[in-house]
Coordinates of C-alpha atoms and ligand atoms in Angstrom, one line a residue:
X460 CA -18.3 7.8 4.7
X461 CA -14.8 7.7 3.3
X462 CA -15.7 9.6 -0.6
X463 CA -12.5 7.3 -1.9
X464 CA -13.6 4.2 -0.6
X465 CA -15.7 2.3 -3.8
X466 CA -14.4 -1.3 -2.3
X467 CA -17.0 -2.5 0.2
X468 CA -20.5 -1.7 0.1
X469 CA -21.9 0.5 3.1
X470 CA -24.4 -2.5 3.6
X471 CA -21.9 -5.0 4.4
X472 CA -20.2 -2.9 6.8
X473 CA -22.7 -3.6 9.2
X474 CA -21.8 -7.5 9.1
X475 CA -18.3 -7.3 9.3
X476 CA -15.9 -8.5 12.3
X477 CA -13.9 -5.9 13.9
X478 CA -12.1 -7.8 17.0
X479 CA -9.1 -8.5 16.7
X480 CA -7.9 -12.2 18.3
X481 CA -5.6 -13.0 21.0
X482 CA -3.3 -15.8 21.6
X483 CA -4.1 -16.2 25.0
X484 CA -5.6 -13.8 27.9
X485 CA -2.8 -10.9 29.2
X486 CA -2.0 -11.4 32.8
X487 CA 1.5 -9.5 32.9
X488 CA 1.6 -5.8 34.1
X489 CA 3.1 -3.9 31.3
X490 CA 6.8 -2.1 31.8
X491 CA 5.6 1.0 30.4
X492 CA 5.8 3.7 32.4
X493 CA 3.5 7.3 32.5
X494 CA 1.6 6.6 29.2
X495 CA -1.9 6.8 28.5
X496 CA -2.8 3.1 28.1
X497 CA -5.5 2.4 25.5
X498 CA -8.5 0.1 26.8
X499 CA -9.6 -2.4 24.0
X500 CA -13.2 -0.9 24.4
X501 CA -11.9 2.4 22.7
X502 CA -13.3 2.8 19.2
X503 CA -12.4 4.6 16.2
X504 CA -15.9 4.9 14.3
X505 CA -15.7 4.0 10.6
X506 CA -18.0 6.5 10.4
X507 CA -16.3 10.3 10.9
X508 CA -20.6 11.6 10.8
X509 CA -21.8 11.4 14.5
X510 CA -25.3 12.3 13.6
X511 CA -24.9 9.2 10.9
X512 CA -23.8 7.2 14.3
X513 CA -26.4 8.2 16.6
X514 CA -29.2 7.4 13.7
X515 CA -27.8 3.4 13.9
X516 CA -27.8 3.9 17.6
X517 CA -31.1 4.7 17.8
X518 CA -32.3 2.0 15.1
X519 CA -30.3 -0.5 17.3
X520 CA -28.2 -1.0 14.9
X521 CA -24.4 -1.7 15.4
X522 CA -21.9 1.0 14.6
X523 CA -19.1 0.2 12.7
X524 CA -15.5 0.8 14.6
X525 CA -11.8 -0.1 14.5
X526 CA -10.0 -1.5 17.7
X527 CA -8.1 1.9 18.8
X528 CA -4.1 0.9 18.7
X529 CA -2.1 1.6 21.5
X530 CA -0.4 0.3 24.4
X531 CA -2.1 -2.0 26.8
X532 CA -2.1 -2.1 30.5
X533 CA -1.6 -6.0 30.7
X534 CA 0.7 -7.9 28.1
X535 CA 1.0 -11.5 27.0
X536 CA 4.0 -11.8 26.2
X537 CA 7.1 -11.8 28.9
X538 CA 9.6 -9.8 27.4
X539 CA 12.7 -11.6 28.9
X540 CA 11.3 -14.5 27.4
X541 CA 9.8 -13.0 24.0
X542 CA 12.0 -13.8 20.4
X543 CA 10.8 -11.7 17.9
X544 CA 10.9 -11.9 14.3
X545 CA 10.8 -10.0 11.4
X546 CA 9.9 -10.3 7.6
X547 CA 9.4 -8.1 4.6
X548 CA 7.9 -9.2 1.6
X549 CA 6.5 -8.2 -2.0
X550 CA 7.8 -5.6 -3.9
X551 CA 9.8 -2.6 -2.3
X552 CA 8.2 0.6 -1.1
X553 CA 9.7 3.0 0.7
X554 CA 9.7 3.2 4.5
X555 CA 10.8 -0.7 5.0
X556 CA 14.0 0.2 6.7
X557 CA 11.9 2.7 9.2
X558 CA 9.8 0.3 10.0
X559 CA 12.4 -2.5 10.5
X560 CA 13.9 0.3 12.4
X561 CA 11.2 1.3 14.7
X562 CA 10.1 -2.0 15.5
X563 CA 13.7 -2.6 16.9
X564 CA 13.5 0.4 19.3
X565 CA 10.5 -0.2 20.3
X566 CA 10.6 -3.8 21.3
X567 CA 14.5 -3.5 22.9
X568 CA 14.3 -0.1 24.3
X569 CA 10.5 0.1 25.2
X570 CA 10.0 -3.1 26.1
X571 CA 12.9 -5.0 27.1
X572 CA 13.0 -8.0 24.4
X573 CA 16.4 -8.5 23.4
X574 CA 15.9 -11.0 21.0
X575 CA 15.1 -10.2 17.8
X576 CA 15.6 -12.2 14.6
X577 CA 15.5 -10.5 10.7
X578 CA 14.1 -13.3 8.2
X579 CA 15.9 -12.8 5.3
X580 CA 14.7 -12.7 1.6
X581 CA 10.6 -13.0 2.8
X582 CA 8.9 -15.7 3.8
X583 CA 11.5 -17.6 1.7
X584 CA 13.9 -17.3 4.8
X585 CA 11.2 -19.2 6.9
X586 CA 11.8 -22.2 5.0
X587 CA 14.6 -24.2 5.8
X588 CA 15.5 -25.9 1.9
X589 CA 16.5 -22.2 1.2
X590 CA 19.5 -22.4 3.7
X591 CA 19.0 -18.6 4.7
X592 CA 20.3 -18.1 8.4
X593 CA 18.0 -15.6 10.2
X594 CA 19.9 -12.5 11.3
X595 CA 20.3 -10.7 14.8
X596 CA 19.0 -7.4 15.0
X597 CA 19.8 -4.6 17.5
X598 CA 19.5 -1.1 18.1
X599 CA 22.8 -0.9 16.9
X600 CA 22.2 -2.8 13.4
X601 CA 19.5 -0.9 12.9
X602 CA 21.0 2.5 13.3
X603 CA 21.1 4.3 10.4
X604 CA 19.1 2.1 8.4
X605 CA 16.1 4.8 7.7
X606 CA 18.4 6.9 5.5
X607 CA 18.5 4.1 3.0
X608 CA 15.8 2.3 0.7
X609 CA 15.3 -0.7 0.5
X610 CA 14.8 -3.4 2.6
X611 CA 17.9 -4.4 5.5
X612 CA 16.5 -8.2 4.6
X613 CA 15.8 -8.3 1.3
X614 CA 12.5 -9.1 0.0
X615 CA 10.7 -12.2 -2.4
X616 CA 7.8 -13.2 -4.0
X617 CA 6.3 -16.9 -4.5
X618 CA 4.1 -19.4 -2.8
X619 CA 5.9 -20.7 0.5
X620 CA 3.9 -23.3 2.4
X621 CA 2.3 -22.0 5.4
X622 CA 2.9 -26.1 7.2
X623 CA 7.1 -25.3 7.0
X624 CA 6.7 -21.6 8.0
X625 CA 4.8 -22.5 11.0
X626 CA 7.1 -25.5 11.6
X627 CA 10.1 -23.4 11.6
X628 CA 8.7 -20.5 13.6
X629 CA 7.6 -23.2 16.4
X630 CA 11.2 -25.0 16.1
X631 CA 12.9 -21.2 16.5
X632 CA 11.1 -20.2 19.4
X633 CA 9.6 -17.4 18.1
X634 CA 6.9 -15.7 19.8
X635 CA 6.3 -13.0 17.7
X636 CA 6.0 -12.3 14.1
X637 CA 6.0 -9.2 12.5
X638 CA 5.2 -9.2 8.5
X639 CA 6.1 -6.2 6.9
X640 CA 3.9 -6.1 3.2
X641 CA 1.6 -5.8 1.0
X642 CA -1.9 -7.5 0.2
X643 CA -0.3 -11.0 -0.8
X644 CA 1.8 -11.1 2.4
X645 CA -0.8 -10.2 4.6
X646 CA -3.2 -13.0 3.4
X647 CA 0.1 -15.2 3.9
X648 CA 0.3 -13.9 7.4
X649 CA -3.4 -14.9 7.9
X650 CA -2.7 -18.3 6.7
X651 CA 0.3 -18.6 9.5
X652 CA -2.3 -17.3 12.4
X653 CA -5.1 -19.8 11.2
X654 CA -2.1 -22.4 11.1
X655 CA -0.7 -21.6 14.3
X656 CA -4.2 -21.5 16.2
X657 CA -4.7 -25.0 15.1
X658 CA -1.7 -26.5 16.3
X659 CA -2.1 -24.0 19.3
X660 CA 0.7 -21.9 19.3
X661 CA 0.5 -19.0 21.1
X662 CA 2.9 -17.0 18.7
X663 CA 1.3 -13.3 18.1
X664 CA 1.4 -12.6 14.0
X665 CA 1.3 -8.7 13.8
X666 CA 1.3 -7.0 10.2
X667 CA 2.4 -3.6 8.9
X668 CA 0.8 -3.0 6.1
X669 CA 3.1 -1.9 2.8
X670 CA 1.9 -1.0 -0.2
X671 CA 3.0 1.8 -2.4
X672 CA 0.2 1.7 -4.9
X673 CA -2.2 2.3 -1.6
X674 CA -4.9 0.1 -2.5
X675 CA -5.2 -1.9 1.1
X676 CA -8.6 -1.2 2.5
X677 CA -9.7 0.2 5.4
X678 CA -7.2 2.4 5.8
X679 CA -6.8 6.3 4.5
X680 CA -2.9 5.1 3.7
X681 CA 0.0 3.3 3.6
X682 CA 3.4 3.9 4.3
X683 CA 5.5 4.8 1.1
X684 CA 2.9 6.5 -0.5
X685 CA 3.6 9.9 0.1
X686 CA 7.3 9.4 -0.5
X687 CA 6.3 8.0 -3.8
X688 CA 4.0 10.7 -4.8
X689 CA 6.7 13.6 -3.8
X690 CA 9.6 11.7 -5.8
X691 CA 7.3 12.0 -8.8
X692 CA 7.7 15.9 -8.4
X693 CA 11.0 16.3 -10.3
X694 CA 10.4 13.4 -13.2
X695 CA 6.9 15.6 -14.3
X696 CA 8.5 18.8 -13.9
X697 CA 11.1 16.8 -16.2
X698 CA 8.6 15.8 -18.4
X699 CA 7.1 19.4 -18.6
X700 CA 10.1 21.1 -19.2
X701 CA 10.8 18.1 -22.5
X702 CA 7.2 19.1 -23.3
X703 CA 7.4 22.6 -23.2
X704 CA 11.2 22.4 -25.3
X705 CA 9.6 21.6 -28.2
X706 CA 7.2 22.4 -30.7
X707 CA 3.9 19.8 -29.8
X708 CA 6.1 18.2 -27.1
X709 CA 4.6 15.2 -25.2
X710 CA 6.0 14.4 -21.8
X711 CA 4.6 10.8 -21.0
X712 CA 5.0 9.8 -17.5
X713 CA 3.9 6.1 -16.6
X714 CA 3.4 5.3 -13.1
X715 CA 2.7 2.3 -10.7
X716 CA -0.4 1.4 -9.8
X717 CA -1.4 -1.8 -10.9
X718 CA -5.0 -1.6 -10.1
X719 CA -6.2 1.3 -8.0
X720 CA -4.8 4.9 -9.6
X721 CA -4.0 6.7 -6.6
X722 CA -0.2 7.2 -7.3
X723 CA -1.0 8.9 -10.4
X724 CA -3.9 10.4 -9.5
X725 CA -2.2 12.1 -6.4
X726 CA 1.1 13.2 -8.5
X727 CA -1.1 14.8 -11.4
X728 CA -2.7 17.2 -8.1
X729 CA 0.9 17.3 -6.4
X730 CA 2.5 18.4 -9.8
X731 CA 0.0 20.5 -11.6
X732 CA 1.9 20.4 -14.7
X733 CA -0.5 17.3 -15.7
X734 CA -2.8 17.5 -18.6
X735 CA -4.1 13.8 -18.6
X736 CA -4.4 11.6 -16.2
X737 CA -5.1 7.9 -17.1
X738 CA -5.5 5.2 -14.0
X739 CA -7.5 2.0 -14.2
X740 CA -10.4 2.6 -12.5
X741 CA -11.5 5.0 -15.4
X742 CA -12.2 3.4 -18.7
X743 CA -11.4 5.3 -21.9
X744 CA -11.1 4.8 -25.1
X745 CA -8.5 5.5 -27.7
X746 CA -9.9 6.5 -31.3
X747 CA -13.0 8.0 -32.4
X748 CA -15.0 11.1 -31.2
X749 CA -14.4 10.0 -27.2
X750 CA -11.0 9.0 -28.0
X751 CA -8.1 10.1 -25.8
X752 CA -5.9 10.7 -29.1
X753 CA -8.4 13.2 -30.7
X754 CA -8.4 14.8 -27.1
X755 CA -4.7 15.0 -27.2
X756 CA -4.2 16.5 -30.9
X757 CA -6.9 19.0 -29.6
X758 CA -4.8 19.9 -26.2
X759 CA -1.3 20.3 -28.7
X760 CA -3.7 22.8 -31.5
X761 CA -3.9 25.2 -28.5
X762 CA -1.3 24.7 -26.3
X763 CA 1.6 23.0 -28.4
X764 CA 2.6 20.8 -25.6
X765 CA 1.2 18.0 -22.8
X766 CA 1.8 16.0 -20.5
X767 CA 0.3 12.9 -19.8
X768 CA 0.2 10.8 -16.5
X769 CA -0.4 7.2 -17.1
X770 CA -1.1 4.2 -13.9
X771 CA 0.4 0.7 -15.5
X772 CA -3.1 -0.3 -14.9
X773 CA -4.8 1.9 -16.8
X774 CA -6.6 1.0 -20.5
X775 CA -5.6 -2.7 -20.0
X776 CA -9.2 -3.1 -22.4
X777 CA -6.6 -1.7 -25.1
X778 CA -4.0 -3.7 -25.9
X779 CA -5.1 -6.2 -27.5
X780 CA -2.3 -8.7 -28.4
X781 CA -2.8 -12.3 -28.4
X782 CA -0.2 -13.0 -25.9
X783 CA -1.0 -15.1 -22.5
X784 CA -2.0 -13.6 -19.6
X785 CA 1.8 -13.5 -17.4
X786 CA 1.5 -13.5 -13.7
X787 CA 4.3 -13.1 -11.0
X788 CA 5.6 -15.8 -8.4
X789 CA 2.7 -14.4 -6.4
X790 CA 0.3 -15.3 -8.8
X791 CA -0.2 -11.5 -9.1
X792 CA -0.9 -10.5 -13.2
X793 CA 1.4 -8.8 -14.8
X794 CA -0.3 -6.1 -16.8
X795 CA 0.8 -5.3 -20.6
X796 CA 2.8 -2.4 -20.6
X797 CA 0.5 0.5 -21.5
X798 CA 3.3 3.0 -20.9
X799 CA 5.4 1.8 -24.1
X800 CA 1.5 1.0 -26.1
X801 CA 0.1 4.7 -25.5
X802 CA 3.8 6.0 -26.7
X803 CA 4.0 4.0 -29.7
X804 CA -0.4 4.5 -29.9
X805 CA 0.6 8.5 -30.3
X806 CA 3.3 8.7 -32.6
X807 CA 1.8 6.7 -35.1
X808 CA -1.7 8.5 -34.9
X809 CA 0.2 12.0 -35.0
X810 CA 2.4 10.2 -38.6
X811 CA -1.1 9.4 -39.7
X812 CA -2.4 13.2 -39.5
X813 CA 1.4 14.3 -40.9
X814 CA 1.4 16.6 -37.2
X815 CA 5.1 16.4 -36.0
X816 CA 5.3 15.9 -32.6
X817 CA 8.1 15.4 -30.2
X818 CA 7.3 12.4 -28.0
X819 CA 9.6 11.8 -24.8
X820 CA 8.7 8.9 -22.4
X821 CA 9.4 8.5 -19.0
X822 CA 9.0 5.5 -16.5
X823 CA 10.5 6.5 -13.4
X824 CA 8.6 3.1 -11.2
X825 CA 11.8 1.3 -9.5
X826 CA 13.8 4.9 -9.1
X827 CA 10.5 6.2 -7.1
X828 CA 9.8 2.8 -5.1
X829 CA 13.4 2.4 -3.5
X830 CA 14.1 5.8 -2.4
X831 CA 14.4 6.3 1.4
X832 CA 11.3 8.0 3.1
X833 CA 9.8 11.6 3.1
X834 CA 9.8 13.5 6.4
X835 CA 6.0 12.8 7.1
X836 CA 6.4 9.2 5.8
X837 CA 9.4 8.5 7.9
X838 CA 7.3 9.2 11.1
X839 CA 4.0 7.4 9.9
X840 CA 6.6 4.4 9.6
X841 CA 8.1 4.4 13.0
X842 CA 4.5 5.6 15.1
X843 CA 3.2 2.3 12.9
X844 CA 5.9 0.0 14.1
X845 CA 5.2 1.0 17.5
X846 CA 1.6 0.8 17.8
X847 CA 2.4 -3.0 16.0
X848 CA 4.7 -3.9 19.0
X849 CA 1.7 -2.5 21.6
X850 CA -0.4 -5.1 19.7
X851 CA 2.1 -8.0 19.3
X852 CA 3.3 -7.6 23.7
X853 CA -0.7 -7.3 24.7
X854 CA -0.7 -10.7 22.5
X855 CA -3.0 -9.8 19.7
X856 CA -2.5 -11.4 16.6
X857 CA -4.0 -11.6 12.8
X858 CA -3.7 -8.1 12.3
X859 CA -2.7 -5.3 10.3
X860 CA -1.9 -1.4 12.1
X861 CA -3.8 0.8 10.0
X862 CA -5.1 4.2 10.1
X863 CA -8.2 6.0 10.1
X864 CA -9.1 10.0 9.5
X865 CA -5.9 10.5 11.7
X866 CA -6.0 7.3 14.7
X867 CA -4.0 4.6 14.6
X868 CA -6.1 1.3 14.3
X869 CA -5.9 -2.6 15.1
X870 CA -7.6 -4.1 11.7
X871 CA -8.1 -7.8 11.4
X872 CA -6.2 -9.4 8.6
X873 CA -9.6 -10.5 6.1
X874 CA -11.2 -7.1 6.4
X875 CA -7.8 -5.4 5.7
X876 CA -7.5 -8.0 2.7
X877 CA -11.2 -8.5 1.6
X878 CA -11.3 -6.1 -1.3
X879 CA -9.0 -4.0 -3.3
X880 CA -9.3 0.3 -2.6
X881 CA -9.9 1.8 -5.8
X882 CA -10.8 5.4 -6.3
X883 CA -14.3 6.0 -6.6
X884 CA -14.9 8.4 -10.1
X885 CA -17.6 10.4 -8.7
X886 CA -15.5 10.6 -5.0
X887 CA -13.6 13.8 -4.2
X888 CA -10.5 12.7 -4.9
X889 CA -10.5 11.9 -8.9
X890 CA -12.9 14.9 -9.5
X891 CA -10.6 17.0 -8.0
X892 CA -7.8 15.6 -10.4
X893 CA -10.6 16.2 -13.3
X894 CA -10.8 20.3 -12.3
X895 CA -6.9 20.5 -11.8
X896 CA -6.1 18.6 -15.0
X897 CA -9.1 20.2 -17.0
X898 CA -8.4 16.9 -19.2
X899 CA -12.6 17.1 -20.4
X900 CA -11.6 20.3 -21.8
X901 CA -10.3 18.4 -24.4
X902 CA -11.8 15.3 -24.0
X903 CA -15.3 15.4 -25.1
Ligands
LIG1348 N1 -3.4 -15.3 -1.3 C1 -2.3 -15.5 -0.6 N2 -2.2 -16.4 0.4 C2 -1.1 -16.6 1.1 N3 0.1 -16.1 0.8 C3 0.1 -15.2 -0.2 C4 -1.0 -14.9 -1.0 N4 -0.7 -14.0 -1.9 C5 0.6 -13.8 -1.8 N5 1.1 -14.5 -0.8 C6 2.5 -14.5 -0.4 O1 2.9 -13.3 0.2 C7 4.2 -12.9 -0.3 C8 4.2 -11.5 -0.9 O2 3.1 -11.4 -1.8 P1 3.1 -10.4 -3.1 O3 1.8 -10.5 -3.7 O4 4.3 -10.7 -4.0 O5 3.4 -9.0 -2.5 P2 2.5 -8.0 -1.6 O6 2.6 -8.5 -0.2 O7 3.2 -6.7 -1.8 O8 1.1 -8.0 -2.1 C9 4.7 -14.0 -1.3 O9 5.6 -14.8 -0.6 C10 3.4 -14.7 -1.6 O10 3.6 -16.1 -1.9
LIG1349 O1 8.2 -5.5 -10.7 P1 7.7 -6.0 -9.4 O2 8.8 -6.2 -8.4 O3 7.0 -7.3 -9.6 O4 6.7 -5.0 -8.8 C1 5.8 -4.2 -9.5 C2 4.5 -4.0 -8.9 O5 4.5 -3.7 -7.5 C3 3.6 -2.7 -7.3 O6 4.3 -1.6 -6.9 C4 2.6 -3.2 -6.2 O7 3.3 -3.3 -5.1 P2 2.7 -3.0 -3.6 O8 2.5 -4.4 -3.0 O9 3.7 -2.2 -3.0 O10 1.4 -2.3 -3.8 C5 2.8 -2.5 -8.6 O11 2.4 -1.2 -8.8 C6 3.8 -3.0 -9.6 O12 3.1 -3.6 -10.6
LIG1350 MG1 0.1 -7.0 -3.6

């Protein structure tokens, strides 16, 4: 079993849906030419054990496995006649232009449909009373769009009603919708496919899932995240060398991550210049015998410098202010800003024991989230893309492209969206961060 994956219990795996819908049965022969079609009966286990497979074979039991992605002999949709749209929404992340990109290519060049609309500003832009115009796209618009961040169609946040967004797809024609986002989007795009089933609309809602803090489940990762974890390289080595300047310097880097740690807990093994490494799935406290500042005076007797990695999720238990809970226009909460608490937290503990210290912070979150794409990244976005077209033509719909210990995957929307992925403490991945950090040293 995946040693990461805390988020759904290995017991309920065995009652969970793993087909993916259709709009309507394929009849047309696909365009594509010598390539290996995929037959919907291929499975990727969820399970990488075989001998852990052939034990629920032989008790009868049914073995968990993703839809393989890929192109399909027969299609739904007739490319002369397909309009295809697409919409980013959520936050940034990087690898939305590559995936704006590739989905282009792949539906003009690789499948003929020359029709094919950018929704501006999110779902927003599905919404008439907004007055945004959908945009054309071509292989020519789309060019050189990979070697920027960002997003070519801007982005939003907010409740959009699913009724209008269904009306407006049906009254543009479009046959195909591809929703480029994270978590919120994606439960958005579920709401559109439960919509358009009920008025019976055969328009295919494909998703590719974005999420830079990499907390979507069922799948190893998303795109963005390893562009995000190398840009963190040069800030810590920053906050190393402000550290290391100075007589009991503190470098204090806050990350993203607003509820699963894996940004920071990647970085701190990326950049093993890391001392601490705080994320929200890891509870600690901040005074007394356990507490993270004793730990931190006791890393500065020795070494005379640290550096600290902190998710924006992390030791939310601490601040305790009286202020309201905020949320965003996604009903998503904001968390208090444990970056700017833990700085002011140190130098007042350090005043207290009359220890001078040199505190620098860092918060590097918007500068790492709309950079363009890494080399590996930039490919994960574009194979993606075109294993979401494969899905959309072959009209399936209400699901997200994932991937699994290396194969590209069909996941339906709810699974994708059912629970949060969180690290697991006692998995590979944070005790690995534990050995490289040596943070317990310390931190009794
Ligand atoms: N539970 C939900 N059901 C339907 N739509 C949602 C839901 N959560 C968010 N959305 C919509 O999806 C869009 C993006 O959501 P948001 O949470 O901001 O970003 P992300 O997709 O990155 O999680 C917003 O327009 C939001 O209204
Ligand atoms: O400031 P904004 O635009 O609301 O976005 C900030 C949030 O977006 C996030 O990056 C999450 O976005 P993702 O949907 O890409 O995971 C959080 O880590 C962060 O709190
Ligand atoms: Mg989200």
């Amino acid at each position: 079993m995946d040693p990461q994956n805390m988020s759904v219990a290995i017991e309920d795996m065995f009652n969970l849906d793993f087909s993916i819908p259709r709009v309507g049965t394929p009849t047309l022969e696909s365009p594509l030419k010598d390539v290996i079609f995929v037959e919907d009966s291929e499975r990727i286990s969820y399970c990488a054990d075989p001998t852990a497979n052939d034990c629920l074979r032989a008790k009868g039991m049914p073995i968990p496995a993703f839809i393989a992605a890929g192109p399909r002999r027969l299609l739904y949709h007739d490319a002369a006649w397909t309009r295809a749209a697409i919409v980013t929404c959520g936050g940034l992340c990087p690898g939305l232009n590559d995936v704006i990109k590739s989905l282009v290519n792949t539906l003009y060049y690789v499948y003929g449909v020359d029709n094919i609309f950018g929704i501006q500003y999110g779902y927003s832009g599905l919404v008439p009373s907004f007055g945004l115009k959908p945009i054309s796209l071509t292989p020519d618009v789309v060019d050189a769009i990979h070697t920027t961040g960002g997003t070519i169609l801007g982005s939003s946040r907010g409740e959009q009603s699913t009724e209008e967004i269904v009306r407006t797809l049906d009254r543009l024609n479009i046959n195909i919708l591809f929703t480029i986002g994270g978590d919120g989007t994606q439960r958005g795009a579920h709401d559109i496919a439960v919509e358009l089933k009920k008025r019976n609309l055969p328009i295919s809602v494909v998703g590719i899932p974005k999420t830079i803090d990499n907390d979507l489940n069922f799948m190893d990762k998303t795109f963005g995240f390893e562009t995000a974890v190398q840009e963190t390289g040069p800030i810590i080595s920053c906050a190393h060398n402000e550290a290391k300047g100075a007589f009991n310097g503190i470098g204090l880097v806050r990350l993203m991550g607003r509820d699963s740690g894996f940004i920071a807990a990647n970085a701190s093994l990326a950049n093993s210049l890391v001392n601490f490494c705080l994320i929200p799935e890891v509870e600690f406290q901040l005074r007394g015998e356990h507490g993270f500042l004793e730990a931190l005076e006791h890393r500065l007797l020795r070494k005379h410098h640290a550096v600290i990695v902190v998710a924006e999720g992390a030791g939310q238990n601490l601040i305790t202010d009286d202020s309201a809970p905020q949320k965003d226009k996604s009903g998503n909460i904001l968390h208090k800003d444990i970056g700017l608490f833990l700085k002011d937290m140190i130098i007042k503990y350090f005043k207290e024991r009359k220890i001078e210290i040199s505190m620098k912070y860092f918060d590097p979150s918007y500068i790492i989230r709309s950079t363009p794409t890494c080399g590996m990244d930039s490919i994960f976005c574009l194979n993606l893309a075109q294993h979401a077209v494969h899905a959309a033509m072959a009209g399936m719909t209400d699901l997200v492209v994932g991937n699994w210990q290396g194969y590209f995957t069909y996941v339906p929307i709810p699974l994708a969206t059912m629970a949060r992925r969180k690290i697991d403490p006692r998995g590979q991945l944070w005790q690995s961060v534990l050995l490289t950090t040596r943070q317990n040293q310390d931190w009794k």
